[in-house]
Coordinates of C-alpha atoms in Angstrom, one line a residue:
X26 CA -162.0 179.3 115.3
X27 CA -158.2 177.4 115.8
X28 CA -157.2 174.9 112.9
X29 CA -157.5 171.5 113.2
X30 CA -154.2 170.4 111.3
X31 CA -151.2 169.9 112.7
X32 CA -148.2 167.8 111.1
X33 CA -146.7 165.2 112.8
X34 CA -143.7 165.9 115.1
X35 CA -140.7 163.6 113.5
X36 CA -140.8 160.9 116.3
X37 CA -144.3 160.6 115.9
X38 CA -144.6 160.4 112.1
X39 CA -141.7 158.1 112.3
X40 CA -143.3 155.6 114.6
X41 CA -146.1 155.4 112.1
X42 CA -144.2 154.6 109.5
X43 CA -142.3 151.9 111.3
X44 CA -145.8 149.9 111.8
X45 CA -145.5 149.8 107.6
X46 CA -141.2 149.0 107.8
X47 CA -141.2 147.2 111.0
X48 CA -143.6 144.6 110.9
X49 CA -141.3 142.1 113.5
X50 CA -137.5 141.4 113.8
X51 CA -137.2 139.9 110.1
X52 CA -138.1 143.6 108.6
X53 CA -134.1 144.4 110.6
X54 CA -132.8 141.8 108.9
X55 CA -133.9 141.7 105.7
X56 CA -133.4 146.3 105.5
X57 CA -129.9 146.1 107.4
X58 CA -128.4 142.8 105.1
X59 CA -130.1 144.8 101.8
X60 CA -128.4 147.8 103.1
X61 CA -124.8 146.0 103.1
X62 CA -125.0 144.7 100.1
X63 CA -126.0 147.8 98.3
X64 CA -122.8 149.1 100.1
X65 CA -120.3 146.3 98.3
X66 CA -119.9 144.2 100.8
X67 CA -118.3 141.1 100.2
X68 CA -118.7 139.6 104.0
X69 CA -121.4 139.8 105.7
X70 CA -122.2 138.4 109.1
X71 CA -125.9 138.5 111.0
X72 CA -126.0 138.1 114.4
X73 CA -129.2 137.8 116.7
X74 CA -130.4 137.2 120.4
X75 CA -133.3 135.8 121.8
X76 CA -135.1 135.9 118.0
X77 CA -133.8 139.3 117.1
X78 CA -136.0 140.9 120.1
X79 CA -133.3 141.4 122.0
X80 CA -130.6 141.8 119.5
X81 CA -130.1 142.3 115.6
X82 CA -126.8 142.8 114.6
X83 CA -125.8 143.3 110.6
X84 CA -121.0 143.9 110.7
X85 CA -119.8 143.7 106.2
X86 CA -117.2 145.0 105.5
X87 CA -119.1 147.6 102.3
X88 CA -117.5 151.4 101.7
X89 CA -118.6 152.7 104.7
X90 CA -119.8 156.2 105.2
X91 CA -118.0 159.3 106.3
X92 CA -119.2 161.2 109.8
X93 CA -121.2 164.1 107.7
X94 CA -123.4 160.2 106.0
X95 CA -123.5 159.0 109.5
X96 CA -125.9 161.5 110.9
X97 CA -128.0 162.0 108.0
X98 CA -129.1 158.7 107.5
X99 CA -131.3 158.7 110.3
X100 CA -133.3 161.3 108.8
X101 CA -136.5 160.3 106.9
X102 CA -136.4 160.1 103.3
X103 CA -132.1 160.4 103.7
X104 CA -131.0 158.4 100.5
X105 CA -127.8 158.0 98.5
X106 CA -129.7 155.7 95.7
X107 CA -132.3 158.2 94.3
X108 CA -131.9 161.9 93.2
X109 CA -134.5 162.8 90.3
X110 CA -138.1 160.7 89.9
X111 CA -136.7 159.1 86.3
X112 CA -134.7 157.3 89.2
X113 CA -137.7 154.7 90.2
X114 CA -138.2 153.5 86.7
X115 CA -134.6 152.5 86.6
X116 CA -133.0 151.2 90.3
X117 CA -130.0 148.8 90.5
X118 CA -130.2 148.6 94.8
X119 CA -132.7 146.9 97.2
X120 CA -133.3 150.5 99.7
X121 CA -134.0 153.2 98.0
X122 CA -137.1 155.0 100.4
X123 CA -134.9 156.3 103.2
X124 CA -137.2 155.3 105.5
X125 CA -135.8 152.0 107.2
X126 CA -133.3 153.8 109.2
X127 CA -135.4 156.3 110.7
X128 CA -138.1 154.0 111.3
X129 CA -135.5 151.2 113.3
X130 CA -134.1 154.2 115.3
X131 CA -137.2 155.0 116.5
X132 CA -138.5 152.6 117.7
X133 CA -134.9 150.9 119.4
X134 CA -131.8 150.8 120.7
X135 CA -129.7 151.1 117.5
X136 CA -125.3 151.6 118.1
X137 CA -123.8 152.5 114.2
X138 CA -120.1 152.0 113.7
X139 CA -119.1 152.4 110.5
X140 CA -115.6 154.1 108.4
X141 CA -114.7 154.0 105.0
X142 CA -111.5 152.5 104.0
X143 CA -109.6 155.9 102.8
X144 CA -110.0 157.3 106.5
X145 CA -108.2 156.5 109.7
X146 CA -110.7 156.7 112.2
X147 CA -114.8 155.6 112.3
X148 CA -117.9 157.5 113.6
X149 CA -119.6 155.7 116.5
X150 CA -123.5 156.8 116.7
X151 CA -126.3 155.8 119.6
X152 CA -129.9 156.0 119.1
X153 CA -132.5 155.6 121.5
X154 CA -135.9 155.9 120.3
X155 CA -134.9 158.4 117.1
X156 CA -133.5 160.9 119.4
X157 CA -129.1 161.2 119.2
X158 CA -127.3 160.0 122.4
X159 CA -123.7 160.0 121.6
X160 CA -121.2 160.2 119.0
X161 CA -117.2 159.8 119.2
X162 CA -114.7 158.9 116.4
X163 CA -113.8 155.1 116.8
X164 CA -110.8 153.3 115.5
X165 CA -112.5 150.8 113.2
X166 CA -112.0 148.5 110.7
X167 CA -113.1 149.6 106.9
X168 CA -117.1 149.0 106.9
X169 CA -120.7 149.6 108.6
X170 CA -122.1 147.6 112.3
X171 CA -125.4 148.1 112.9
X172 CA -127.0 146.9 115.9
X173 CA -130.7 147.0 116.5
X174 CA -131.7 146.2 120.4
X175 CA -134.5 145.8 122.5
X176 CA -136.7 146.4 119.6
X177 CA -140.3 148.1 120.4
X178 CA -138.6 149.0 123.7
X179 CA -140.9 151.9 123.3
X180 CA -144.1 150.5 122.1
X181 CA -145.4 147.6 123.7
X182 CA -148.1 147.5 122.0
X183 CA -146.6 146.0 118.7
X184 CA -143.9 144.2 121.2
X185 CA -146.9 142.0 122.6
X186 CA -148.1 141.0 119.2
X187 CA -145.0 139.2 118.3
X188 CA -145.0 135.7 118.3
X189 CA -143.3 133.2 120.2
X190 CA -139.1 132.4 119.7
X191 CA -139.5 129.8 117.4
X192 CA -142.2 131.6 115.1
X193 CA -139.7 134.7 114.8
X194 CA -136.5 133.0 114.0
X195 CA -138.5 131.2 111.3
X196 CA -138.9 134.4 109.8
X197 CA -135.7 135.3 110.1
X198 CA -134.1 132.5 108.9
X199 CA -136.8 133.3 105.0
X200 CA -135.5 136.7 105.4
X201 CA -131.4 135.2 105.7
X202 CA -132.0 133.1 103.3
X203 CA -133.9 134.8 100.5
X204 CA -130.8 137.2 100.6
X205 CA -127.9 134.6 100.6
X206 CA -130.0 133.3 97.7
X207 CA -129.7 136.2 95.3
X208 CA -125.5 137.3 96.3
X209 CA -124.2 133.7 95.7
X210 CA -120.8 135.9 95.7
X211 CA -121.1 137.2 98.9
X212 CA -120.0 135.2 101.9
X213 CA -123.2 135.5 104.5
X214 CA -122.6 133.7 108.4
X215 CA -125.4 134.3 111.0
X216 CA -125.1 133.3 114.7
X217 CA -128.3 132.6 116.4
X218 CA -127.7 133.0 120.3
X219 CA -123.7 132.5 120.1
X220 CA -124.1 129.4 117.9
X221 CA -123.2 129.1 114.0
X222 CA -126.0 128.3 112.0
X223 CA -125.0 129.6 108.6
X224 CA -121.6 129.7 107.1
X225 CA -122.2 130.1 103.4
X226 CA -118.4 131.1 101.3
X227 CA -118.9 133.0 98.1
X228 CA -119.5 130.2 95.2
X229 CA -122.0 129.5 92.5
X230 CA -125.8 129.9 92.5
X231 CA -125.8 125.6 92.4
X232 CA -123.0 124.8 95.3
X233 CA -125.4 128.3 97.3
X234 CA -128.4 126.3 97.1
X235 CA -127.1 123.0 98.4
X236 CA -125.8 124.9 101.2
X237 CA -128.3 126.4 102.3
X238 CA -130.8 123.1 102.0
X239 CA -128.3 120.3 102.9
X240 CA -129.7 116.8 101.6
X241 CA -129.5 115.9 99.0
X242 CA -130.6 119.4 97.2
X243 CA -128.1 118.7 94.4
X244 CA -129.9 115.4 92.6
X245 CA -133.5 117.2 92.8
X246 CA -132.3 120.5 91.2
X247 CA -132.7 120.1 86.9
X248 CA -130.7 123.8 85.7
X249 CA -132.6 126.3 83.6
X250 CA -131.5 127.9 80.8
X251 CA -133.2 130.8 78.8
X252 CA -132.4 134.1 77.5
X253 CA -134.6 136.4 75.2
X254 CA -135.5 140.3 74.9
X255 CA -138.2 140.4 77.1
X256 CA -137.0 138.2 79.6
X257 CA -133.4 136.0 80.7
X258 CA -134.5 132.8 82.5
X259 CA -131.7 131.3 84.5
X260 CA -131.7 128.6 87.9
X261 CA -133.2 125.9 89.0
X262 CA -136.3 123.8 89.8
X263 CA -136.6 119.8 91.3
X264 CA -137.7 116.3 89.7
X265 CA -141.4 115.9 90.5
X266 CA -140.2 113.0 92.7
X267 CA -138.9 115.7 95.2
X268 CA -142.0 117.9 95.1
X269 CA -143.6 117.8 99.0
X270 CA -146.7 118.8 100.4
X271 CA -145.2 122.6 101.2
X272 CA -144.2 125.5 99.1
X273 CA -141.6 126.3 101.1
X274 CA -138.7 126.0 98.9
X275 CA -140.1 128.7 96.5
X276 CA -138.9 131.7 95.0
X277 CA -138.4 133.6 92.8
X278 CA -135.6 136.7 91.7
X279 CA -136.1 139.5 89.8
X280 CA -133.1 141.4 89.1
X281 CA -132.0 140.3 92.3
X282 CA -134.8 140.8 94.5
X283 CA -137.0 138.6 95.8
X284 CA -140.5 138.6 95.4
X285 CA -143.9 136.7 95.6
X286 CA -145.8 136.1 92.6
X287 CA -149.2 134.0 92.0
X288 CA -149.4 134.7 88.4
X289 CA -146.2 133.0 88.1
X290 CA -146.9 130.0 90.1
X291 CA -149.3 129.0 88.2
X292 CA -147.1 128.9 85.1
X293 CA -144.6 127.0 86.6
X294 CA -147.7 124.7 87.6
X295 CA -148.7 124.7 84.3
X296 CA -145.9 123.0 82.8
X297 CA -145.5 120.5 85.8
X298 CA -149.2 119.7 84.7
X299 CA -149.4 116.1 84.7
X300 CA -146.0 115.2 86.7
X301 CA -147.2 116.0 89.9
X302 CA -149.6 114.0 92.7
X303 CA -152.1 115.9 94.2
X304 CA -151.7 118.5 96.3
X305 CA -148.0 118.5 96.3
X306 CA -145.7 121.4 95.0
X307 CA -142.4 121.3 93.5
X308 CA -139.2 123.5 94.7
X309 CA -137.7 126.0 92.2
X310 CA -135.5 128.9 92.4
X311 CA -136.3 131.3 89.5
X312 CA -133.8 134.3 88.3
X313 CA -135.6 137.1 86.2
X314 CA -133.8 139.5 84.7
X315 CA -135.7 142.1 82.4
X316 CA -135.1 145.7 82.0
X317 CA -135.3 147.8 84.8
X318 CA -137.6 150.3 82.9
X319 CA -140.4 148.0 82.2
X320 CA -141.0 146.4 85.8
X321 CA -142.3 148.6 89.0
X322 CA -141.2 147.4 92.0
X323 CA -143.2 150.8 94.2
X324 CA -146.5 149.6 94.2
X325 CA -146.0 147.1 97.8
X326 CA -144.3 148.5 101.2
X327 CA -142.2 145.4 101.5
X328 CA -141.3 145.6 98.2
X329 CA -142.2 141.8 97.3
X330 CA -144.9 142.1 94.1
X331 CA -143.6 143.9 91.2
X332 CA -145.8 145.0 88.9
X333 CA -144.3 144.0 85.6
X334 CA -145.1 145.6 81.7
X335 CA -146.4 142.3 79.7
X336 CA -146.8 139.6 82.1
X337 CA -148.4 137.3 79.7
X338 CA -145.3 137.3 77.4
X339 CA -143.9 136.6 81.1
X340 CA -145.6 133.7 81.6
X341 CA -146.0 131.6 78.8
X342 CA -141.8 131.5 78.1
X343 CA -141.3 130.8 81.7
X344 CA -143.1 127.6 80.8
X345 CA -142.0 127.3 78.0
X346 CA -138.4 127.0 79.7
X347 CA -139.5 124.6 82.7
X348 CA -141.0 121.7 80.2
X349 CA -138.0 122.0 78.1
X350 CA -135.7 121.4 80.8
X351 CA -137.7 118.8 82.3
X352 CA -138.2 117.0 78.8
X353 CA -134.4 117.7 78.0
X354 CA -133.3 116.1 81.1
X355 CA -135.2 113.2 80.4
X356 CA -137.2 113.7 83.9
X357 CA -140.5 113.8 81.8
X358 CA -142.5 110.9 80.9
X359 CA -141.4 109.5 77.1
X360 CA -144.2 108.3 75.1
X361 CA -141.7 105.3 74.0
X362 CA -140.4 103.9 77.5
X363 CA -138.4 101.5 75.4
X364 CA -136.7 103.0 73.1
X365 CA -133.7 102.2 72.1
X366 CA -131.3 104.0 71.0
X367 CA -129.1 102.1 68.5
X368 CA -132.2 101.2 66.4
X369 CA -132.1 105.2 66.1
X370 CA -131.7 106.7 62.2
X371 CA -127.3 107.5 62.2
X372 CA -126.2 111.5 62.0
X373 CA -125.0 111.0 57.5
X374 CA -128.2 108.7 56.5
X375 CA -130.4 112.2 57.5
X376 CA -130.4 113.7 54.1
X377 CA -130.5 110.7 52.2
X378 CA -134.1 108.9 50.7
X379 CA -135.1 105.0 52.1
X380 CA -135.4 103.0 48.3
X381 CA -138.1 100.8 48.0
X382 CA -138.1 97.5 47.7
X383 CA -138.6 95.5 44.2
X384 CA -141.5 92.5 44.8
X385 CA -141.6 90.0 41.5
X386 CA -144.7 88.0 42.3
X387 CA -145.1 84.4 39.8
X388 CA -147.7 84.7 38.2
X389 CA -148.0 80.5 37.6
X390 CA -148.1 79.7 41.5
X391 CA -150.8 77.5 41.8
X392 CA -151.3 76.5 45.9
X393 CA -154.0 74.3 44.9
X394 CA -151.9 71.9 42.4
X395 CA -149.7 69.5 42.2
X396 CA -146.6 69.2 44.3
X397 CA -142.9 70.1 42.9
X398 CA -140.7 67.6 44.0
X399 CA -137.7 70.5 43.2
X400 CA -139.0 74.0 43.3
X401 CA -136.5 76.8 42.1
X402 CA -135.6 79.9 44.0
X403 CA -134.1 82.7 42.6
X404 CA -133.2 86.0 44.6
X405 CA -132.6 89.4 43.4
X406 CA -129.3 91.5 44.2
X407 CA -129.1 95.2 45.4
X408 CA -131.9 96.5 47.2
X409 CA -135.1 94.2 46.3
X410 CA -135.5 91.0 45.8
X411 CA -137.8 88.7 43.9
X412 CA -138.8 84.8 44.4
X413 CA -139.5 82.4 41.6
X414 CA -141.7 78.7 42.3
X415 CA -143.2 76.7 39.0
X416 CA -146.4 76.7 40.0
X417 CA -145.6 74.3 43.2
X418 CA -148.2 73.6 46.6
X419 CA -147.3 72.3 49.8
X420 CA -149.9 69.4 51.5
X421 CA -148.5 68.7 55.8
X422 CA -148.1 65.0 55.7
X423 CA -150.7 62.9 57.1
X424 CA -149.4 60.9 60.1
X425 CA -149.7 57.0 59.3
X426 CA -150.1 55.7 62.8
X427 CA -152.6 58.4 64.3
X428 CA -154.6 55.6 66.4
X429 CA -151.5 55.1 68.4
X430 CA -151.9 58.6 70.5
X431 CA -155.3 57.5 71.9
X432 CA -153.9 54.0 73.3
X433 CA -153.6 53.9 77.2
X434 CA -157.1 56.5 77.0
X435 CA -159.4 54.9 80.1
X436 CA -162.9 55.5 79.5
X437 CA -164.4 56.4 82.5
X438 CA -167.8 57.8 81.1
X439 CA -171.2 55.1 82.1
X440 CA -173.4 54.8 79.8
X441 CA -177.2 55.1 82.2
X442 CA -179.9 52.4 81.5
X443 CA -182.1 53.4 83.1
X444 CA -183.6 57.3 83.6
X445 CA -185.6 56.4 86.6
X446 CA -181.9 56.1 88.6
X447 CA -181.3 59.5 88.2
X448 CA -181.8 60.8 91.8
X449 CA -182.9 64.8 92.1
X450 CA -181.5 66.7 95.8
X451 CA -184.9 67.8 96.8
X452 CA -185.9 71.1 97.5
X453 CA -188.0 73.3 100.6
X454 CA -190.6 75.0 99.6
X455 CA -190.8 78.2 102.0
X456 CA -193.8 80.9 102.1
X457 CA -191.2 83.9 101.9
X458 CA -188.2 85.2 99.6
X459 CA -185.6 85.2 102.7
X460 CA -185.0 82.8 106.1
X461 CA -185.1 83.5 109.3
X462 CA -181.6 83.7 109.8
X463 CA -180.9 85.7 106.6
X464 CA -182.9 88.6 108.1
X465 CA -181.3 88.8 111.1
X466 CA -177.9 88.7 109.4
X467 CA -179.1 91.3 107.3
X468 CA -179.9 94.1 110.5
X469 CA -176.9 94.7 111.6
X470 CA -174.9 93.9 107.4
X471 CA -172.9 97.7 106.6
X472 CA -172.7 98.7 103.0
X473 CA -170.4 100.4 100.8
X474 CA -171.6 103.4 99.2
X475 CA -169.7 105.2 96.0
X476 CA -165.9 104.1 98.1
X477 CA -167.3 107.5 100.1
X478 CA -170.3 106.6 102.1
X479 CA -170.6 103.7 105.0
X480 CA -174.8 103.0 105.3
X481 CA -175.4 101.3 108.6
X482 CA -179.4 100.6 109.7
X483 CA -180.6 100.8 113.2
X484 CA -183.7 99.7 114.7
X485 CA -185.1 103.8 113.6
X486 CA -184.1 103.7 110.6
X487 CA -180.0 104.2 109.1
X488 CA -176.7 105.8 109.5
X489 CA -174.6 107.0 107.0
X490 CA -171.0 107.5 107.7
X491 CA -168.8 109.2 106.1
X492 CA -165.3 106.5 106.2
X493 CA -162.4 109.3 105.8
X494 CA -163.6 111.6 108.3
X495 CA -164.7 108.9 110.7
X496 CA -161.4 107.0 110.9
X497 CA -160.0 110.8 111.1
X498 CA -161.8 111.0 114.5
X499 CA -160.6 107.0 115.5
X500 CA -156.8 108.1 114.8
X501 CA -156.9 111.4 116.6
X502 CA -158.2 109.6 119.7
X503 CA -155.6 106.6 119.2
X504 CA -153.4 108.8 119.0
X505 CA -153.8 111.5 121.4
X506 CA -154.5 108.9 123.7
X507 CA -151.2 106.7 123.2
X508 CA -148.8 110.7 123.9
X509 CA -151.5 111.1 127.0
X510 CA -150.0 108.0 128.7
X511 CA -146.5 107.4 126.9
X512 CA -147.6 104.2 126.2
X513 CA -147.5 104.1 122.3
X514 CA -146.5 100.4 120.7
X515 CA -144.2 100.7 118.0
X516 CA -142.8 98.0 115.1
X517 CA -139.0 98.1 115.0
X518 CA -138.4 97.9 111.1
X519 CA -135.2 95.7 109.8
X520 CA -133.6 98.5 107.9
X521 CA -133.5 101.7 109.3
X522 CA -135.0 105.4 107.2
X523 CA -133.0 107.8 106.2
X524 CA -135.2 110.5 105.4
X525 CA -133.3 114.3 104.4
X526 CA -134.7 117.5 105.4
X527 CA -134.0 121.7 105.3
X528 CA -132.0 122.3 107.7
X529 CA -135.4 124.8 108.7
X530 CA -137.2 121.0 108.8
X531 CA -134.8 119.2 110.6
X532 CA -135.2 122.0 114.0
X533 CA -138.8 121.8 113.6
X534 CA -138.2 117.3 113.8
X535 CA -136.3 118.2 117.0
X536 CA -138.1 120.5 118.5
X537 CA -141.0 117.7 118.1
X538 CA -139.4 114.7 118.5
X539 CA -140.2 113.9 122.3
X540 CA -144.4 114.3 120.9
X541 CA -143.4 112.4 118.1
X542 CA -141.4 109.2 120.1
X543 CA -145.4 109.1 122.5
X544 CA -146.9 108.1 118.9
X545 CA -144.9 105.0 118.4
X546 CA -141.6 106.8 116.2
X547 CA -137.9 106.0 117.6
X548 CA -135.2 108.2 116.6
X549 CA -131.9 106.5 116.2
X550 CA -130.0 109.7 114.6
X551 CA -131.1 113.6 114.4
X552 CA -128.2 115.0 112.2
X553 CA -127.9 118.8 110.6
X554 CA -129.5 117.5 107.0
X555 CA -131.3 114.1 108.2
X556 CA -133.1 111.7 110.9
X557 CA -132.5 107.6 111.3
X558 CA -135.7 106.1 111.9
X559 CA -136.0 102.5 113.9
X560 CA -139.1 101.9 114.9
X561 CA -142.6 103.7 113.6
X562 CA -145.9 103.3 114.8
X563 CA -148.1 99.7 114.7
X564 CA -150.6 101.4 112.0
X565 CA -148.3 103.2 110.0
X566 CA -146.8 101.6 107.3
X567 CA -143.3 102.3 106.3
X568 CA -144.0 103.9 102.8
X569 CA -145.9 105.9 104.8
X570 CA -143.5 108.0 107.0
X571 CA -141.7 110.5 104.5
X572 CA -145.2 111.5 103.6
X573 CA -146.6 111.6 107.3
X574 CA -143.8 114.6 108.1
X575 CA -144.3 116.6 105.2
X576 CA -147.6 116.9 105.8
X577 CA -147.3 117.9 109.7
X578 CA -144.2 119.7 108.9
X579 CA -146.1 121.1 106.2
X580 CA -149.1 121.9 108.9
X581 CA -146.6 123.9 111.6
X582 CA -144.9 125.8 109.0
X583 CA -147.0 128.2 111.1
X584 CA -146.3 128.2 114.2
X585 CA -145.6 125.6 116.7
X586 CA -147.4 125.6 119.5
X587 CA -145.5 125.9 122.6
X588 CA -147.7 124.4 124.9
X589 CA -147.3 120.3 125.6
X590 CA -150.6 119.6 124.6
X591 CA -151.1 121.8 122.1
X592 CA -148.2 119.9 120.4
X593 CA -149.8 116.4 120.7
X594 CA -153.5 118.2 119.5
X595 CA -151.6 119.7 116.4
X596 CA -149.7 116.6 115.6
X597 CA -153.1 113.8 116.3
X598 CA -154.8 116.2 114.1
X599 CA -152.3 116.2 111.2
X600 CA -150.8 112.2 111.5
X601 CA -155.2 111.1 111.2
X602 CA -155.2 113.1 108.7
X603 CA -152.6 111.5 106.7
X604 CA -153.3 108.1 107.4
X605 CA -157.0 108.2 107.6
X606 CA -159.0 105.9 104.9
X607 CA -159.2 108.4 101.9
X608 CA -162.4 109.1 99.5
X609 CA -162.5 106.0 96.9
X610 CA -161.1 103.4 98.6
X611 CA -162.8 100.1 98.6
X612 CA -163.6 98.6 102.5
X613 CA -164.6 95.0 103.3
X614 CA -167.1 94.1 104.9
X615 CA -165.1 93.2 108.6
X616 CA -163.0 96.6 107.5
X617 CA -166.6 98.4 107.7
X618 CA -167.7 96.9 110.8
X619 CA -164.8 97.9 112.5
X620 CA -164.4 101.4 111.4
X621 CA -168.3 101.7 112.5
X622 CA -167.6 99.9 116.1
X623 CA -164.4 102.0 116.3
X624 CA -166.8 105.1 115.8
X625 CA -169.1 104.7 118.2
X626 CA -166.6 103.7 121.1
X627 CA -165.0 107.1 120.4
X628 CA -165.4 109.7 122.9
X629 CA -167.1 112.6 120.1
X630 CA -168.2 110.6 117.3
X631 CA -169.9 112.9 116.0
X632 CA -167.3 115.1 114.4
X633 CA -164.3 115.1 112.9
X634 CA -160.8 116.1 114.9
X635 CA -161.6 119.3 111.7
X636 CA -164.6 120.2 113.5
X637 CA -167.5 118.4 110.4
X638 CA -170.2 115.2 111.0
X639 CA -168.9 112.3 110.6
X640 CA -172.4 110.8 110.3
X641 CA -176.4 111.8 109.8
X642 CA -178.4 109.7 110.5
X643 CA -182.2 109.2 108.1
X644 CA -185.2 108.1 110.3
X645 CA -187.4 105.7 108.1
X646 CA -190.3 108.6 108.0
X647 CA -187.9 110.7 106.7
X648 CA -187.9 107.7 103.8
X649 CA -191.5 107.3 103.7
X650 CA -191.8 111.4 103.3
X651 CA -189.6 110.2 100.4
X652 CA -192.1 107.8 98.5
X653 CA -195.0 110.1 99.5
X654 CA -196.9 111.0 96.3

């Protein structure tokens, strides 16, 4: 019997490894940028076309590679970062497994140009599907250039699983921002389809954050600084009033490596306890510096998760550091809001004891005695004071002309001479508690229960309506109808609104601008870091505009629908969710009736836009069963 276990060919093994390393074009961007950082480059360029599907190119001015290294770097498990197994616990670089370039070369057309500073000529390599096509010498500048073209050209199934260009481009920007934030001392530039998207000169950490997210980011940041034997913490968190619905601007870096940690995120949320609105998330840029031998970064293929030796201590230190910073910069509220700093104890009196005042009491003082026309007073000098009198008393003088206070008042009271002259209003005695008119009005009256449900009687029993879901359905169909027929009503603002967003959020708003205009928004300008809105839908208040747009951007964080109908549907759902009356809101009788009438005038009143029931009916028979003994 022949053996059934065989070794895989190299090109098959590389394609399997590529499934872990290269999930989308953003994975290629991450690996190439980290290699450029490890090459000690101080100027890195990223060039992409068609959201990385056609081209991903990274150019750096690092140390470059020799001819032998240029050929060897595409072999599996070939790396310059590790010599022994012990090196895994003392890593100071990004990539160390040696699988990235081999995996990328197995599923794309790769062209590499590299040259070391001391060499006169460089090396030009071309690889297609893991096979070397050409190797030549070339006149090149110092550094390395990797061009990855036609990603997944030999695996059509993987290429079909890629999302739209908008989604893939957003993932690439996320990876670019993570590497750029981890290394503010490096000059990064990014180009997409020939246009410059980011130009981040070398700067300090705060300036790098402002350059990436633009807008009014600088005034949102609160610095954090803490140093202990376990961890060194620095970075910035946002002020509570700038918290958003989405979790876009949240970054953890451990030894200049981006990570994701729900445990550490919980520590930050604990520090903000009582300062944030429900559902809001703070922005933060936290940089942790820990000894390399206390972490294990080899537990996840993408290296975005890290195992810490002492997570509990790290949790406590991080939460305390953020609480301290929020209090130090007067971000957290204090108990005495009207405290006058002029009343604080001066520093020179800090060690002194307070002297007690001396009080002397006259034992002969009688408040009921005869008044003394000339009482004697004496005051003691120094820190105490005293008062002495000769048993005097004080009486309030009585006015002599008190009768004059009542002169001129009219006597409006009338004296009733005969009690039989009093007439009483006659009352009609009926045989029922309510008259017919009151009974007729009560049949159509609605009632609100616990500020959550609306009860309306019907012939067969009653209808119990969830006010929030019902209002969502009404608003959803209104917005969808307005966007479909392009006849939305808009109210002009006396003063236009300036709303600031990050560069990625501005891109999303630009793509959805036409659909938002059809709902009633009027955009005067859409700039790189803010938008100017001069008109809003009629059922939207000015204070709700920023909340509505933030909720919309949060809902579209994963993907923007390609078709216009899907875009309209998503926008209508998001706006209905933001503007619908919430549970706990009191509704007047007129508002309750309008909501009930509007719900049953909808095309699909049974369910909300999110496919949840809006009402239930309870018949008289059901009520009878409840009372049955």
